[in-house]
XYZ file of C-alpha atoms in Angstrom:
711
model
C -70.771 -14.795 49.184
C -67.119 -13.565 46.670
C -68.256 -13.816 42.806
C -65.582 -16.009 41.274
C -63.290 -15.059 39.000
C -64.311 -15.924 35.466
C -61.662 -18.101 33.645
C -60.214 -17.021 29.948
C -62.017 -18.603 27.375
C -60.003 -18.330 23.664
C -61.123 -17.987 20.472
C -62.286 -20.850 18.320
C -60.745 -22.436 15.820
C -61.691 -23.514 12.771
C -61.429 -24.017 8.908
C -63.301 -21.291 6.224
C -63.054 -22.024 2.480
C -60.653 -19.230 0.490
C -63.476 -17.303 -0.965
C -65.349 -16.398 2.068
C -62.421 -14.616 3.283
C -62.087 -10.922 2.798
C -58.992 -8.391 3.574
C -60.489 -6.197 6.105
C -59.290 -2.134 5.809
C -58.616 -2.347 9.656
C -55.017 -4.427 8.910
C -52.476 -2.053 9.975
C -49.750 -2.792 8.212
C -49.144 -0.416 5.334
C -46.069 -0.391 4.179
C -43.537 -3.286 2.232
C -41.967 -5.000 4.784
C -39.776 -8.331 4.794
C -39.631 -10.986 1.986
C -42.078 -10.555 -1.001
C -46.133 -12.137 -1.722
C -43.909 -13.837 -4.333
C -41.528 -15.533 -1.758
C -43.950 -15.406 1.146
C -46.500 -17.738 -1.472
C -43.534 -19.810 -2.894
C -43.073 -20.642 1.268
C -46.519 -21.062 2.287
C -47.055 -23.634 -1.237
C -43.624 -25.921 -0.173
C -44.114 -25.455 3.998
C -48.046 -25.063 3.911
C -49.559 -22.288 6.372
C -47.422 -22.537 9.888
C -50.052 -19.904 11.709
C -53.719 -19.357 11.503
C -55.436 -15.867 10.216
C -57.311 -13.727 12.579
C -60.588 -13.136 11.560
C -64.143 -11.746 12.288
C -67.620 -12.467 10.967
C -69.360 -9.910 8.679
C -72.816 -8.595 10.030
C -75.313 -6.812 7.777
C -77.489 -4.241 8.530
C -79.670 -6.083 10.088
C -77.055 -7.333 12.866
C -77.409 -10.782 10.948
C -74.017 -12.938 10.477
C -73.544 -13.140 6.422
C -70.999 -15.827 5.999
C -68.443 -14.219 5.127
C -65.740 -12.904 6.863
C -62.844 -9.960 7.170
C -59.067 -10.792 8.159
C -57.710 -7.648 9.919
C -54.443 -10.035 11.158
C -52.163 -11.779 8.877
C -53.398 -9.779 5.761
C -49.354 -10.949 3.591
C -50.833 -14.174 4.289
C -54.327 -13.590 2.563
C -52.598 -12.044 -0.135
C -49.555 -14.655 -0.300
C -52.792 -17.538 -0.637
C -54.610 -14.999 -3.110
C -51.727 -15.061 -5.144
C -52.181 -18.616 -5.373
C -55.824 -19.218 -5.870
C -54.434 -16.627 -9.028
C -52.058 -19.331 -9.861
C -54.297 -21.862 -10.273
C -51.738 -23.797 -7.109
C -54.904 -23.563 -4.485
C -58.409 -24.283 -4.536
C -60.709 -21.119 -4.303
C -62.503 -22.878 -1.653
C -59.136 -24.426 -0.597
C -60.221 -23.908 3.795
C -58.120 -22.003 4.847
C -57.219 -22.381 9.303
C -58.911 -19.451 10.634
C -59.024 -18.343 14.408
C -62.378 -16.540 15.557
C -62.839 -13.879 17.238
C -66.734 -11.926 18.249
C -67.656 -9.930 16.245
C -68.537 -7.044 18.212
C -66.695 -7.518 20.869
C -64.363 -5.690 23.886
C -60.976 -5.800 21.305
C -61.356 -3.214 18.198
C -59.794 -5.463 15.092
C -57.738 -2.471 14.671
C -56.018 -3.587 18.450
C -55.704 -7.151 16.997
C -53.995 -6.275 13.787
C -51.937 -4.118 15.894
C -51.038 -6.617 17.931
C -50.385 -9.584 16.029
C -47.491 -7.217 15.097
C -46.128 -4.979 17.538
C -45.981 -8.585 19.532
C -43.464 -10.488 17.938
C -40.274 -10.269 18.219
C -37.675 -11.193 16.067
C -35.275 -14.304 16.225
C -32.184 -13.633 17.591
C -29.138 -13.709 14.991
C -27.970 -16.808 16.310
C -30.544 -18.390 17.316
C -30.100 -18.148 12.424
C -27.109 -18.881 12.492
C -27.394 -22.484 14.366
C -30.875 -23.264 12.551
C -28.921 -22.958 9.169
C -26.044 -24.164 11.035
C -28.367 -27.840 11.927
C -29.719 -27.861 8.214
C -26.900 -27.828 6.774
C -25.374 -30.767 9.061
C -28.453 -32.296 8.073
C -27.423 -32.301 3.618
C -28.977 -29.296 2.615
C -27.018 -27.099 0.881
C -26.331 -23.922 1.115
C -28.073 -22.673 -2.244
C -30.430 -24.791 -0.813
C -31.531 -23.384 2.561
C -30.421 -20.176 0.292
C -33.044 -20.808 -1.962
C -35.774 -21.501 1.076
C -35.814 -18.091 3.120
C -35.125 -16.442 0.031
C -31.629 -15.050 1.108
C -28.291 -14.655 -0.888
C -25.929 -17.680 -1.125
C -23.425 -16.304 0.435
C -25.590 -15.010 3.596
C -25.863 -18.449 4.124
C -22.102 -18.745 3.419
C -21.707 -15.735 6.065
C -24.319 -17.730 9.398
C -22.769 -20.329 8.629
C -18.917 -18.829 9.433
C -20.389 -17.238 12.883
C -21.955 -20.891 13.620
C -18.660 -22.132 13.699
C -16.698 -19.153 15.863
C -16.079 -20.493 19.111
C -18.855 -21.632 21.690
C -17.201 -19.521 24.352
C -17.967 -16.394 22.134
C -20.928 -17.065 21.242
C -22.390 -17.118 24.500
C -21.073 -13.853 25.084
C -22.904 -12.165 21.798
C -25.927 -14.056 23.360
C -25.328 -12.135 27.036
C -24.923 -8.853 24.486
C -21.372 -9.243 25.631
C -19.573 -8.436 21.936
C -21.728 -6.504 19.021
C -22.685 -8.776 15.764
C -19.753 -6.589 14.037
C -16.623 -7.817 16.329
C -18.572 -11.399 15.546
C -18.070 -10.654 12.428
C -13.926 -10.566 12.357
C -14.022 -13.371 14.855
C -14.855 -15.319 11.928
C -11.767 -15.034 10.000
C -10.278 -18.090 11.337
C -11.396 -21.042 12.786
C -8.597 -21.560 15.230
C -11.053 -21.607 18.540
C -7.832 -21.102 20.913
C -6.993 -18.003 19.058
C -10.076 -16.639 18.901
C -10.607 -17.054 22.822
C -7.044 -15.532 23.014
C -7.465 -12.635 21.164
C -11.138 -11.494 22.548
C -8.982 -11.736 26.528
C -6.414 -9.186 24.854
C -9.088 -6.305 23.296
C -11.629 -7.184 26.070
C -8.388 -6.137 28.855
C -8.027 -3.332 26.628
C -10.435 -1.978 25.350
C -9.034 -1.653 22.084
C -12.070 -3.979 20.789
C -12.762 -2.209 17.806
C -13.514 -4.937 14.621
C -10.663 -3.635 12.697
C -8.194 -4.017 15.357
C -9.243 -8.073 16.094
C -8.836 -8.753 12.570
C -5.252 -7.240 12.803
C -4.609 -9.059 15.765
C -6.137 -12.835 14.204
C -3.916 -12.322 10.736
C -0.479 -10.606 12.168
C 1.450 -13.769 11.629
C 0.030 -14.653 7.896
C 0.776 -12.610 4.579
C -1.236 -11.083 2.678
C -2.173 -13.110 -0.865
C -1.230 -8.959 -2.222
C 1.782 -9.681 -1.157
C 4.694 -9.568 -3.014
C 5.760 -12.903 -2.467
C 2.222 -14.477 -2.129
C 1.686 -13.188 -5.581
C 4.985 -14.516 -7.287
C 4.217 -17.999 -6.111
C -0.100 -18.255 -6.680
C -2.337 -18.453 -4.286
C -3.339 -21.575 -6.414
C 0.207 -22.740 -6.045
C 0.723 -22.157 -2.445
C -3.548 -24.217 -1.619
C -1.902 -27.132 -3.623
C 0.940 -27.129 -1.689
C -1.621 -27.647 1.776
C -1.321 -24.230 2.303
C -5.085 -22.732 4.403
C -6.234 -19.324 3.454
C -7.876 -17.219 5.885
C -11.209 -15.356 4.233
C -12.895 -12.360 5.279
C -16.726 -13.067 4.198
C -17.587 -9.137 5.670
C -15.156 -7.165 4.463
C -13.090 -6.425 1.314
C -9.598 -9.042 2.527
C -7.959 -8.362 -0.960
C -7.752 -11.934 -1.718
C -7.124 -13.290 2.587
C -4.359 -14.263 4.312
C -1.975 -16.616 3.699
C -1.780 -18.764 7.755
C 1.579 -20.931 6.547
C 4.141 -18.904 5.991
C 6.995 -21.093 6.364
C 5.357 -23.276 3.701
C 4.993 -19.866 1.266
C 8.610 -19.109 1.763
C 9.517 -22.662 0.763
C 7.682 -22.611 -2.530
C 9.375 -18.454 -3.025
C 12.780 -20.153 -2.210
C 11.824 -22.854 -4.287
C 10.797 -20.612 -7.590
C 13.323 -18.393 -7.036
C 16.047 -20.885 -7.207
C 14.269 -22.094 -10.332
C 14.689 -19.249 -12.317
C 18.541 -18.735 -11.022
C 19.364 -22.243 -11.982
C 18.057 -21.058 -16.134
C 19.165 -17.991 -15.370
C 22.719 -19.025 -14.111
C 23.447 -20.914 -17.615
C 23.784 -17.739 -19.227
C 27.419 -18.834 -18.083
C 27.688 -15.640 -15.157
C 30.468 -16.125 -12.359
C 27.013 -15.675 -9.815
C 24.234 -15.502 -9.171
C 22.174 -13.754 -5.695
C 18.716 -14.602 -4.990
C 16.171 -12.871 -2.524
C 13.049 -11.794 -1.858
C 13.906 -8.074 -1.923
C 17.451 -6.221 -1.835
C 17.834 -3.059 0.516
C 17.621 -0.108 -1.539
C 21.979 0.464 -2.617
C 22.355 -2.703 -2.898
C 24.329 -2.659 -6.151
C 26.306 0.677 -4.964
C 30.021 0.748 -5.897
C 29.472 -2.627 -8.048
C 30.919 -1.692 -12.112
C 27.564 -2.488 -14.195
C 28.128 -3.703 -17.492
C 27.701 -1.863 -20.474
C 25.425 -4.459 -22.475
C 22.825 -3.172 -25.095
C 18.988 -4.061 -25.907
C 17.816 -6.316 -27.972
C 16.535 -5.138 -30.891
C 12.664 -4.421 -31.567
C 10.553 -5.864 -34.270
C 8.309 -2.705 -35.982
C 5.518 -4.286 -34.714
C 7.361 -3.865 -31.232
C 8.341 -0.236 -31.868
C 4.366 0.694 -33.534
C 2.939 -0.632 -29.879
C 6.275 1.270 -27.411
C 5.550 4.337 -30.172
C 1.507 4.236 -29.569
C 2.064 3.652 -25.516
C 4.226 6.239 -25.272
C 1.564 9.306 -26.714
C -1.115 7.969 -24.707
C 0.870 8.478 -21.570
C 1.868 12.036 -23.255
C -1.791 12.468 -23.792
C -3.306 11.396 -20.348
C -0.354 13.466 -18.598
C -0.661 16.716 -20.746
C -4.714 15.947 -19.805
C -4.973 15.578 -16.316
C -0.954 17.938 -15.369
C -2.370 19.434 -11.854
C -4.808 17.295 -10.979
C -4.553 16.508 -7.285
C -6.399 13.653 -7.141
C -6.622 11.382 -10.315
C -10.077 9.292 -11.152
C -9.445 5.438 -10.502
C -9.500 4.979 -14.006
C -7.421 6.784 -14.931
C -5.285 5.956 -11.868
C -4.860 2.291 -13.127
C -4.314 3.651 -17.059
C -1.546 5.461 -15.263
C -0.058 2.699 -13.733
C -0.643 -0.382 -16.650
C 1.058 2.161 -19.366
C 4.153 2.628 -16.820
C 4.803 -1.086 -16.028
C 4.373 -2.217 -20.105
C 6.473 1.210 -21.060
C 8.847 0.153 -18.523
C 8.832 -2.920 -19.523
C 9.956 -1.818 -22.895
C 12.785 -0.080 -21.265
C 14.486 -3.007 -18.958
C 13.681 -5.465 -21.709
C 17.271 -8.537 -21.574
C 20.144 -6.544 -22.986
C 23.121 -8.221 -24.852
C 26.156 -8.839 -22.693
C 29.827 -9.668 -24.360
C 30.924 -13.899 -22.886
C 34.079 -12.983 -21.902
C 32.903 -10.414 -19.093
C 29.953 -12.627 -17.702
C 31.644 -14.712 -16.963
C 33.581 -12.010 -14.056
C 29.805 -11.089 -13.809
C 27.083 -12.163 -11.529
C 22.886 -10.914 -11.350
C 21.008 -9.903 -8.487
C 17.341 -11.694 -8.863
C 14.323 -10.864 -6.142
C 11.177 -9.882 -6.533
C 8.919 -7.189 -7.478
C 6.403 -5.515 -5.705
C 4.094 -6.571 -8.026
C 4.702 -10.154 -7.576
C 7.049 -10.417 -11.295
C 10.401 -11.147 -11.118
C 13.273 -8.937 -11.098
C 16.657 -9.675 -12.730
C 19.322 -7.135 -12.495
C 22.464 -8.725 -14.969
C 25.680 -7.939 -15.255
C 27.167 -6.263 -11.230
C 30.792 -6.921 -11.621
C 32.220 -7.372 -7.635
C 35.661 -5.896 -5.805
C 37.680 -8.937 -5.705
C 36.236 -9.898 -9.568
C 37.570 -5.965 -10.641
C 41.730 -6.957 -10.965
C 40.438 -10.363 -13.439
C 38.106 -8.335 -15.137
C 40.756 -5.074 -15.730
C 43.027 -7.766 -17.050
C 40.577 -9.002 -19.789
C 39.953 -5.909 -20.603
C 43.289 -4.806 -21.270
C 44.281 -7.888 -23.005
C 41.557 -8.100 -25.389
C 41.711 -6.201 -28.246
C 38.234 -4.049 -28.858
C 37.279 -6.619 -31.695
C 36.982 -9.024 -29.076
C 35.506 -7.530 -26.880
C 32.445 -6.371 -29.203
C 31.587 -9.412 -30.448
C 28.236 -10.059 -30.399
C 27.101 -12.830 -28.642
C 24.535 -15.374 -29.250
C 21.116 -13.773 -30.067
C 19.739 -16.189 -28.836
C 20.267 -15.945 -25.268
C 19.950 -12.090 -23.749
C 23.104 -13.000 -22.022
C 25.300 -14.477 -24.779
C 26.915 -18.066 -24.244
C 29.955 -18.164 -22.035
C 32.995 -20.793 -22.432
C 31.360 -23.698 -19.436
C 35.076 -22.545 -17.408
C 32.690 -22.280 -14.472
C 30.197 -22.899 -12.421
C 27.572 -20.350 -11.391
C 27.422 -20.176 -7.436
C 23.672 -19.092 -6.173
C 22.993 -17.911 -3.126
C 19.994 -17.474 -1.567
C 19.904 -15.131 1.345
C 16.614 -16.415 1.684
C 13.385 -14.422 2.997
C 12.878 -11.374 4.410
C 11.507 -11.751 8.408
C 7.922 -12.094 8.300
C 6.932 -10.071 10.718
C 8.443 -6.493 8.906
C 5.344 -5.552 6.750
C 6.407 -5.325 3.348
C 5.563 -2.336 2.243
C 3.361 -4.157 -1.372
C 0.843 -1.797 -2.125
C 2.895 1.053 -1.461
C 4.577 1.718 -5.410
C 7.905 3.985 -5.576
C 7.726 7.833 -4.436
C 7.552 9.245 -7.941
C 10.775 10.437 -9.641
C 8.848 14.051 -10.007
C 8.779 14.281 -6.315
C 12.290 12.322 -5.412
C 13.363 16.101 -7.692
C 11.662 18.442 -6.074
C 12.550 16.542 -2.444
C 16.695 16.440 -3.736
C 16.422 19.898 -4.938
C 14.995 21.580 -1.699
C 17.463 19.740 0.101
C 20.002 21.294 -2.485
C 19.167 24.372 -1.841
C 19.553 23.434 1.981
C 23.299 21.983 1.392
C 23.687 25.452 -0.580
C 22.892 27.285 2.336
C 24.844 24.945 4.788
C 28.046 25.164 2.877
C 27.659 28.866 2.571
C 28.591 28.907 6.437
C 30.983 26.801 6.463
C 34.290 28.305 4.512
C 36.486 25.311 6.293
C 34.299 22.435 4.490
C 33.948 24.823 1.269
C 37.561 25.017 0.861
C 38.168 21.282 1.002
C 35.559 20.652 -1.261
C 37.398 22.977 -3.575
C 40.086 21.413 -3.072
C 39.112 18.167 -3.792
C 38.070 19.429 -6.838
C 41.426 20.668 -8.126
C 42.932 17.776 -6.845
C 40.808 15.263 -8.608
C 41.099 17.514 -11.681
C 45.211 17.456 -11.029
C 46.164 13.582 -10.712
C 42.881 11.911 -11.911
C 42.781 13.760 -15.623
C 45.222 12.652 -18.423
C 43.734 15.715 -20.723
C 41.879 17.591 -20.763
C 40.760 22.355 -21.213
C 44.582 24.370 -19.691
C 45.341 27.406 -17.505
C 43.468 25.844 -14.438
C 40.135 27.097 -15.872
C 38.533 25.809 -12.510
C 34.981 26.778 -12.033
C 31.888 26.922 -10.178
C 28.744 26.240 -12.500
C 25.815 27.938 -10.627
C 23.118 25.345 -10.828
C 19.635 25.893 -12.061
C 16.992 24.051 -10.187
C 14.442 22.354 -12.978
C 11.804 20.640 -11.146
C 10.993 22.583 -8.119
C 8.228 23.482 -5.579
C 6.721 26.773 -6.552
C 7.254 27.490 -2.342
C 10.689 26.610 -2.667
C 11.484 30.731 -3.609
C 10.308 31.199 -0.189
C 11.607 28.520 1.618
C 14.696 29.599 4.442
C 17.683 28.696 3.118
C 16.877 30.759 -0.421
C 15.839 33.599 1.584
C 19.598 33.744 3.482
C 21.409 32.125 0.138
C 19.659 35.843 -1.562
C 20.096 38.293 1.238
C 23.828 36.594 1.748
C 24.635 36.849 -1.958
C 23.350 40.251 -2.308
C 25.504 41.181 0.724
C 28.714 40.470 -1.310
C 27.256 42.131 -4.329
C 27.084 45.007 -2.339
C 30.707 44.704 -1.578
C 32.635 43.264 -4.897
C 33.569 45.645 -7.783
C 32.510 45.397 -10.965
C 35.326 46.368 -12.702
C 38.263 43.138 -12.977
C 41.536 45.419 -11.987
C 39.851 46.582 -9.238
C 38.291 43.417 -7.791
C 41.650 41.613 -7.963
C 43.310 44.410 -5.664
C 39.814 44.059 -3.571
C 40.559 40.331 -3.425
C 44.239 40.814 -2.459
C 43.301 43.253 0.390
C 40.819 41.326 1.727
C 41.747 39.564 4.740
C 41.950 35.958 5.051
C 38.448 35.086 6.860
C 36.155 37.517 4.276
C 38.003 35.597 1.580
C 37.044 32.118 3.386
C 33.594 33.469 3.449
C 33.486 34.480 -0.237
C 34.832 31.282 -1.331
C 32.739 29.330 0.493
C 29.478 31.404 -0.898
C 30.671 31.174 -4.482
C 31.442 26.687 -4.322
C 28.027 26.291 -2.258
C 26.454 28.033 -5.847
C 27.696 25.096 -7.783
C 26.053 22.005 -5.143
C 23.546 19.237 -6.899
C 22.440 16.996 -4.717
C 19.156 16.326 -7.297
C 18.195 12.700 -7.370
C 17.542 12.426 -10.957
C 16.016 9.580 -13.519
C 19.730 8.112 -14.022
C 20.790 6.981 -17.849
C 21.368 3.661 -18.428
C 21.166 3.265 -22.121
C 24.251 6.132 -22.743
C 22.294 9.355 -23.621
C 23.634 12.851 -22.335
C 22.117 11.855 -19.353
C 23.941 11.586 -16.185
C 24.491 7.377 -16.053
C 24.097 5.166 -13.080
C 27.768 5.417 -11.535
C 27.588 9.176 -11.543
C 24.129 9.931 -9.604
C 25.833 7.460 -7.507
C 28.926 9.493 -6.987
C 26.709 13.135 -6.528
C 24.653 11.209 -4.328
C 27.262 10.172 -1.920
C 29.370 13.427 -1.595
C 26.040 15.032 -1.387
C 25.825 13.000 1.531
C 29.399 13.319 2.439
C 28.589 17.969 2.403
C 25.259 16.864 3.861
C 27.030 15.437 7.531
C 30.031 17.862 7.352
C 28.264 20.835 7.800
C 25.735 19.061 10.221
C 22.919 19.943 7.498
C 19.490 19.255 9.641
C 15.938 19.447 7.256
C 13.787 19.907 10.600
C 15.724 23.655 11.260
C 16.047 24.355 7.136
C 12.207 24.859 7.535
C 11.489 21.891 5.383
C 7.654 19.980 7.037
C 5.810 17.797 5.211
C 2.276 19.528 3.571
C -0.469 18.032 1.426
C 1.602 20.019 -1.642
C 4.753 19.266 -1.018
C 4.529 15.210 -0.123
C 1.431 14.031 1.578
C -1.132 14.208 -0.742
C 1.358 13.345 -3.445
C 2.215 9.169 -2.106
C -0.038 6.374 -1.452
C -2.547 6.729 1.134
C -0.405 3.801 2.692
C 3.053 6.756 3.151
C 1.608 8.731 4.736
C -0.019 5.892 7.205
C 3.209 4.185 7.330
C 4.528 8.344 7.859
C 2.064 8.671 10.903
C 2.419 5.059 12.958
C 6.232 5.537 12.561
C 6.157 9.270 14.669
C 2.220 9.380 15.569
C 1.941 5.628 16.875
C -0.462 2.690 15.136
C -3.295 4.363 17.148
C -2.773 7.329 15.039
C -2.456 5.435 11.687
C -6.068 3.870 13.028
C -7.623 6.647 13.149
C -7.191 8.243 10.030
C -6.806 5.124 7.687
C -10.863 5.424 7.034
C -10.555 8.792 5.629
C -10.342 9.701 1.946
C -6.737 10.265 0.430
C -7.285 13.940 0.526
C -8.630 13.813 4.254
C -6.394 11.452 4.928
C -3.657 13.649 3.922
C -4.803 17.106 5.725
C -5.161 15.207 9.185
C -1.794 13.290 8.244
C -0.775 17.337 8.022
C -1.977 18.316 11.192
C -0.193 15.621 13.020
C 3.135 15.593 11.519
C 3.355 19.207 12.176
C 6.327 19.841 14.731
C 7.519 16.474 14.707
C 10.129 16.868 12.898
C 9.402 13.760 10.259
C 11.662 13.839 6.876
C 10.493 11.279 3.978
C 13.970 9.528 2.813
C 15.039 11.364 0.391
C 16.211 14.066 2.494
C 16.989 11.766 6.488
C 20.559 12.297 6.746
C 22.313 9.410 6.046
C 25.130 7.230 8.363
C 27.695 7.099 6.200
C 30.569 4.138 6.359
C 33.786 5.953 7.558
C 36.305 3.101 6.879
C 34.602 3.499 2.919
C 34.857 6.641 2.539
C 38.356 7.080 4.193
C 39.791 4.880 1.441
C 37.478 6.718 -0.763
C 39.198 9.880 0.437
C 42.293 8.635 0.329
C 42.089 6.887 -3.433
C 41.630 10.419 -4.442
C 43.236 12.539 -2.550
C 47.252 13.336 -1.420
C 47.472 13.034 2.217
C 48.292 16.313 3.444
C 44.422 16.738 2.876
C 42.427 14.692 4.784
C 39.386 16.447 6.203
C 40.251 16.402 9.805
C 38.221 19.404 10.982
C 39.092 18.527 14.728
C 42.976 18.867 14.420
C 42.108 21.862 12.605
C 40.231 23.537 15.122
C 42.333 22.234 17.834
C 43.908 26.364 19.530
C 46.813 23.922 20.721
C 48.637 22.667 18.105
C 48.923 25.462 16.061
C 50.018 26.472 12.450
C 52.025 23.176 11.180
C 53.290 23.238 8.329
C 52.315 21.403 4.996
C 54.148 18.301 4.471
C 56.077 17.980 0.834
C 54.958 16.189 -2.240
C 57.992 13.967 -3.836
C 58.040 14.427 -6.912
């Protein structure tokens, strides 16, 4: 007869006074983990014991029970109860729920302790999110939930945000279809339809990294660090009913402003208010835009104004700031990457010094009525006001005013209470609001303009390359020289006589160490050495040698000599009547340099310039590095390096940009306006000197006689 299977019998449970319990040495837990014993004690005090202790009777030497029980499983609960007894919050004899195992059973005490800890399954994060959400809906506050479960309130906020993600995506996460990091990226918005749309897109493309998810969810929003958001203020935007998307899991720089139309309306309203205040100064026109393109003031006359005088206190502060800036420059000269605090201080000093330099000017009221103002937003969110520009259509009236008034009237001091003076209200100021830029075009608000020294270094290389190019184009060199001579002949009424036409070889005060070893420098040096070996040292012999030189040789020599006078440096303009180059003078220089570059077919890539860590990438912001890589290699390449530190990012960008032909803006070819160039040339050159290389190189035309200039 077969023996029947024995039924499983559970260990009995009973209440045992706490003072009869002793912590067993068989407990396998030795390392601290989880919440502290103090927190566990407080939780037991609040909600009572949720899980019984596993105990075994203690035996004496004769094998009889002593009435005491050891605790091999539940040691942390025992310690928490012990803490409550020590704090006199629990009686020593308080009954404790226990499950009593056999003292000499087949299962060892260590086995019980190990099983209790190993077989325990941690709560799935999604279950925790939903549990927190349920408690919140029952009326518990975020702070209350955090206190009850011994976590920071920020953790509760994060869990509640995750619980509000689209239910469809939560199901995907529950089935291990996405990672927790991906789920956190979706929590940046509460729009379930948009979340599901983005997940469908990234899961198909396999480009489902968390940063990509965040980028797609916020691509139509405006970052709080954007200059438009800073100008209006996030508080004002929210007060107007705008919603701000915030990321609770990564640094978001203040979040994203979701209602772009509202933001643009607030920007336009605030700009118009500022424009009306400026218009009260009496200007003929005020043009307003969030930003103007580079060179928006080219070709416009700028009024000469005087800076408001500084008080003794302001002058003392200015001197102290300049001294501190000079001291920091000297201390950190040659340092490739500044410490964060020093870099921040440099920015503060530059902004403050710039505010002193750009303080409101005093203008002549008689000139104000013919001029206008540009109002835009600085990259930092501040207001930028550029006063005193005369448009071409107002030049006639302006010239008549200046020629018809005596010097006393032109220099009359305006009302000191206004930066623009008080003009006679004979006209109504025309305010033009140009509107916002396309919100889909990303503003480079995180990057500052290129450093002045870097721009000078870049244009120094371009100057050298342009000299080399001009030295190889005799026809263009002849045109340039004749242009110079014609300007001197037809547009100057005084000055040194007896010709004195000369080319002053321009030195390059700011340059990189490798400039002397560049391809243009070597080419110029070789050409100069070749001519120097042929040119006689005696003045009389030089004259005879030049007379005997054939036309091709004379043109080549002329091109070489003229080329050494090329100056295409972009320097800081002197706006205050000093000894430096003026704004209009700098524009004139760069316009002519662009014309020479276009005519000679200058290509900076062929001239040997390559972006390196030393000459560009290590000198600009991380945003500019990423923009350069993105422009040539695409978004994916930029994303691969955006997590790197600046030094490593610059090195990797140098590798990625190698042999791509990428150039920074100061070195890129400029497409000149043919019509405006022709007009400018007609004003400066007589008709017979119009530069038409196509006609000059046509062999079928033969030699054309020069026109006779009228007397």
